[in-house]
Amino acid sequence: MLIERDRKRPMRLIVTTVIFLVVAAMIYKNSMLITTVDTVCQALFTSSKTTGFVHTLMVLTAFLASPKMDILWGLIIAFFLWGFKGKIPAVWALLTLFGGDVLGTIVKHVIKRDRPAQHPVSDTGYSFPSGHVLGFFLIAAIISLVVVPLIRSGATRVIIQLVLIFAVVLVAISRVYLQAHYPSDTFGAMLLAYAWLQFSEGVYVRYAPRLQRWKMTHNSWY
């Protein structure tokens, strides 16, 4: 099984969820601590420049990690998994991504945090949590959990894992740099994505063997 049983998973889920709820509550109450941290971090990562390599990189990163692109990446991953008889991992990957997006949307409408004043016109909706970071975090996690283990070379697996971590961090920085989100929006998105991932992994461990009994997925590895 690609995702094994882990007795520490429930504890990780609980701890991450509690931390996320604390951060969300502080944002909802407009905590001075969150505001101060956001202000300091924004001063480090935001920029008024609209040209140059760094700006172009940030814009490209934000585009490639946009919610619409995340759906495309998820469909591509699921397509290839299904083609290589990984039907159960393919279904799990799509449900994990779509479920995370729905959860993030619900939280946005509960917290109702406005975006930074200088946010791009193309970025609409509420600010917390960052949909870009949430979705791409899940894409990176899916690749790490169900694609990377299929690679035989240990060195290649390590390199891909490091690239995925770097990519997630870069996406978070790009959202702050472009003033589309506050730093706490990206941090909260990572927390929510990680908590949802722990829940989704637990569901996979419990129900993946049962899915082999279904006609549609009976010949799938998992």
Short mmCIF file of C-alpha atoms in Angstrom, two decimals:
data_model
loop_
_atom_site.label_atom_id
_atom_site.label_comp_id
_atom_site.label_asym_id
_atom_site.label_seq_id
_atom_site.Cartn_x
_atom_site.Cartn_y
_atom_site.Cartn_z
CA MET A 1 0.00 0.00 0.00
CA LEU A 2 1.38 3.42 -0.98
CA ILE A 3 0.04 5.08 2.18
CA GLU A 4 0.66 3.00 5.27
CA ARG A 5 -1.07 2.99 8.63
CA ASP A 6 0.46 5.50 11.02
CA ARG A 7 -0.53 5.68 14.68
CA LYS A 8 0.76 9.25 14.87
CA ARG A 9 -1.50 10.45 12.03
CA PRO A 10 -4.53 11.21 14.28
CA MET A 11 -2.33 13.25 16.60
CA ARG A 12 -0.86 15.21 13.68
CA LEU A 13 -4.37 15.87 12.46
CA ILE A 14 -5.53 17.12 15.84
CA VAL A 15 -2.49 19.30 16.52
CA THR A 16 -2.49 20.87 13.05
CA THR A 17 -6.23 21.49 13.19
CA VAL A 18 -5.96 23.20 16.58
CA ILE A 19 -3.13 25.45 15.39
CA PHE A 20 -5.12 26.32 12.26
CA LEU A 21 -8.21 27.16 14.29
CA VAL A 22 -6.16 29.40 16.59
CA VAL A 23 -4.68 31.25 13.60
CA ALA A 24 -8.11 31.53 11.94
CA ALA A 25 -9.66 32.87 15.16
CA MET A 26 -6.89 35.47 15.53
CA ILE A 27 -7.44 36.61 11.95
CA TYR A 28 -11.21 36.70 12.42
CA LYS A 29 -10.73 38.86 15.52
CA ASN A 30 -8.12 41.00 13.74
CA SER A 31 -5.47 40.16 16.34
CA MET A 32 -2.67 42.70 16.80
CA LEU A 33 -0.13 39.86 16.81
CA ILE A 34 -1.22 38.57 13.39
CA THR A 35 -1.32 42.12 12.00
CA THR A 36 2.21 42.83 13.24
CA VAL A 37 3.63 39.59 11.85
CA ASP A 38 1.92 40.18 8.51
CA THR A 39 3.26 43.73 8.31
CA VAL A 40 6.83 42.64 9.01
CA CYS A 41 6.73 39.77 6.52
CA GLN A 42 5.07 41.92 3.86
CA ALA A 43 7.91 44.41 4.16
CA LEU A 44 10.35 41.59 3.38
CA PHE A 45 8.55 40.01 0.43
CA THR A 46 6.33 42.58 -1.27
CA SER A 47 7.50 44.77 -4.11
CA SER A 48 6.13 47.65 -6.17
CA LYS A 49 8.22 46.64 -9.20
CA THR A 50 6.25 45.46 -12.22
CA THR A 51 9.19 44.35 -14.36
CA GLY A 52 12.32 42.25 -14.01
CA PHE A 53 13.16 38.57 -13.69
CA VAL A 54 11.92 38.19 -10.10
CA HIS A 55 8.57 39.77 -10.88
CA THR A 56 8.14 37.62 -13.98
CA LEU A 57 9.04 34.51 -11.97
CA MET A 58 6.48 35.38 -9.30
CA VAL A 59 3.73 36.03 -11.84
CA LEU A 60 4.51 32.77 -13.65
CA THR A 61 4.59 30.85 -10.37
CA ALA A 62 1.24 32.27 -9.32
CA PHE A 63 -0.26 31.33 -12.69
CA LEU A 64 1.05 27.76 -12.63
CA ALA A 65 -0.28 27.30 -9.09
CA SER A 66 -3.65 28.95 -9.65
CA PRO A 67 -6.73 26.95 -8.62
CA LYS A 68 -7.63 26.29 -12.27
CA MET A 69 -4.15 25.02 -13.02
CA ASP A 70 -4.19 22.89 -9.86
CA ILE A 71 -7.28 21.15 -11.20
CA LEU A 72 -5.48 20.58 -14.50
CA TRP A 73 -2.43 19.11 -12.73
CA GLY A 74 -4.71 16.91 -10.65
CA LEU A 75 -6.50 15.60 -13.74
CA ILE A 76 -3.19 14.92 -15.49
CA ILE A 77 -1.85 13.00 -12.48
CA ALA A 78 -5.09 11.01 -12.20
CA PHE A 79 -5.07 10.30 -15.95
CA PHE A 80 -1.59 8.77 -15.87
CA LEU A 81 -2.24 6.86 -12.64
CA TRP A 82 -5.41 5.41 -14.16
CA GLY A 83 -3.54 4.50 -17.33
CA PHE A 84 -0.96 2.57 -15.32
CA LYS A 85 -3.71 0.71 -13.46
CA GLY A 86 -3.49 2.95 -10.41
CA LYS A 87 -7.22 3.56 -10.43
CA ILE A 88 -7.62 3.72 -6.66
CA PRO A 89 -4.77 6.25 -6.19
CA ALA A 90 -6.23 8.25 -9.11
CA VAL A 91 -9.65 8.48 -7.46
CA TRP A 92 -8.06 9.35 -4.12
CA ALA A 93 -5.92 12.08 -5.70
CA LEU A 94 -8.93 13.80 -7.27
CA LEU A 95 -11.06 13.52 -4.14
CA THR A 96 -8.22 14.87 -2.01
CA LEU A 97 -7.71 17.88 -4.27
CA PHE A 98 -11.39 18.70 -4.78
CA GLY A 99 -12.22 18.13 -1.13
CA GLY A 100 -9.42 20.45 -0.05
CA ASP A 101 -10.59 23.16 -2.45
CA VAL A 102 -14.15 22.92 -1.14
CA LEU A 103 -12.94 23.07 2.46
CA GLY A 104 -10.81 26.11 1.68
CA THR A 105 -13.76 27.86 0.03
CA ILE A 106 -15.94 27.21 3.07
CA VAL A 107 -13.31 28.66 5.40
CA LYS A 108 -12.94 31.74 3.18
CA HIS A 109 -16.64 32.49 3.52
CA VAL A 110 -16.60 31.93 7.27
CA ILE A 111 -13.60 34.18 8.02
CA LYS A 112 -14.40 36.73 5.27
CA ARG A 113 -11.00 38.40 5.36
CA ASP A 114 -10.48 41.15 2.81
CA ARG A 115 -7.42 41.00 0.57
CA PRO A 116 -4.54 43.49 0.90
CA ALA A 117 -5.43 46.95 -0.43
CA GLN A 118 -3.00 46.70 -3.36
CA HIS A 119 -4.03 43.24 -4.51
CA PRO A 120 -4.25 42.56 -8.27
CA VAL A 121 -7.67 43.20 -9.80
CA SER A 122 -7.69 39.65 -11.18
CA ASP A 123 -7.62 38.21 -7.64
CA THR A 124 -11.15 38.33 -6.31
CA GLY A 125 -12.86 36.76 -3.31
CA TYR A 126 -11.73 36.55 0.28
CA SER A 127 -8.12 36.31 1.38
CA PHE A 128 -7.86 33.60 4.05
CA PRO A 129 -6.70 30.96 3.32
CA SER A 130 -4.78 31.26 0.05
CA GLY A 131 -6.39 29.02 -2.56
CA HIS A 132 -3.19 28.96 -4.60
CA VAL A 133 -1.11 27.66 -1.70
CA LEU A 134 -3.78 25.24 -0.48
CA GLY A 135 -4.30 23.64 -3.88
CA PHE A 136 -0.64 23.46 -4.86
CA PHE A 137 0.32 22.06 -1.45
CA LEU A 138 -2.11 19.21 -2.09
CA ILE A 139 -0.79 18.69 -5.63
CA ALA A 140 2.76 18.46 -4.28
CA ALA A 141 1.62 16.08 -1.53
CA ILE A 142 -0.20 13.84 -4.02
CA ILE A 143 2.89 13.64 -6.22
CA SER A 144 5.02 12.88 -3.17
CA LEU A 145 2.71 10.16 -1.87
CA VAL A 146 1.53 8.30 -4.96
CA VAL A 147 3.92 9.21 -7.78
CA VAL A 148 7.39 9.52 -6.25
CA PRO A 149 7.28 6.02 -4.65
CA LEU A 150 6.96 4.56 -8.16
CA ILE A 151 10.39 5.93 -9.11
CA ARG A 152 13.16 3.39 -8.62
CA SER A 153 16.09 5.75 -8.18
CA GLY A 154 16.47 6.85 -4.57
CA ALA A 155 18.45 9.94 -5.57
CA THR A 156 15.77 10.98 -8.04
CA ARG A 157 13.09 10.58 -5.39
CA VAL A 158 15.01 12.83 -2.99
CA ILE A 159 15.57 15.48 -5.66
CA ILE A 160 11.88 15.53 -6.60
CA GLN A 161 10.86 15.82 -2.95
CA LEU A 162 13.18 18.80 -2.47
CA VAL A 163 11.88 20.45 -5.65
CA LEU A 164 8.31 20.01 -4.46
CA ILE A 165 9.08 21.62 -1.10
CA PHE A 166 10.84 24.51 -2.82
CA ALA A 167 7.91 24.94 -5.22
CA VAL A 168 5.35 25.16 -2.39
CA VAL A 169 7.45 27.78 -0.59
CA LEU A 170 7.89 29.72 -3.83
CA VAL A 171 4.13 29.74 -4.41
CA ALA A 172 3.57 31.11 -0.91
CA ILE A 173 6.17 33.83 -1.42
CA SER A 174 4.71 34.75 -4.82
CA ARG A 175 1.26 35.39 -3.33
CA VAL A 176 2.73 37.75 -0.74
CA TYR A 177 5.10 39.37 -3.25
CA LEU A 178 2.20 40.14 -5.61
CA GLN A 179 0.20 41.49 -2.65
CA ALA A 180 -2.60 39.05 -3.36
CA HIS A 181 -2.47 37.66 0.18
CA TYR A 182 -1.16 38.37 3.64
CA PRO A 183 1.63 36.04 4.85
CA SER A 184 -0.74 34.53 7.40
CA ASP A 185 -3.07 33.56 4.54
CA THR A 186 -0.36 31.36 3.05
CA PHE A 187 0.63 29.91 6.42
CA GLY A 188 -2.99 29.14 7.23
CA ALA A 189 -3.41 27.50 3.83
CA MET A 190 -0.48 25.18 4.53
CA LEU A 191 -1.91 24.25 7.91
CA LEU A 192 -5.35 23.54 6.47
CA ALA A 193 -3.90 21.55 3.56
CA TYR A 194 -1.74 19.46 5.89
CA ALA A 195 -4.64 18.76 8.26
CA TRP A 196 -6.90 17.77 5.36
CA LEU A 197 -4.13 15.59 3.96
CA GLN A 198 -3.84 13.69 7.25
CA PHE A 199 -7.58 13.05 7.19
CA SER A 200 -7.49 12.02 3.53
CA GLU A 201 -4.58 9.64 4.13
CA GLY A 202 -6.54 7.97 6.91
CA VAL A 203 -9.50 7.52 4.57
CA TYR A 204 -7.20 5.98 1.95
CA VAL A 205 -5.74 3.47 4.39
CA ARG A 206 -9.19 2.42 5.54
CA TYR A 207 -11.08 2.26 2.25
CA ALA A 208 -8.50 1.58 -0.49
CA PRO A 209 -8.62 -2.22 0.04
CA ARG A 210 -12.41 -2.15 -0.16
CA LEU A 211 -12.38 -0.31 -3.46
CA GLN A 212 -10.76 -3.32 -5.10
CA ARG A 213 -14.12 -5.05 -4.76
CA TRP A 214 -15.72 -2.48 -7.04
CA LYS A 215 -15.99 -3.44 -10.66
CA MET A 216 -14.49 -0.15 -11.84
CA THR A 217 -11.36 -0.46 -9.67
CA HIS A 218 -11.04 -4.18 -9.00
CA ASN A 219 -7.75 -4.56 -10.94
CA SER A 220 -6.05 -1.49 -9.43
CA TRP A 221 -2.94 -1.49 -7.32
CA TYR A 222 -2.91 0.68 -4.24
#
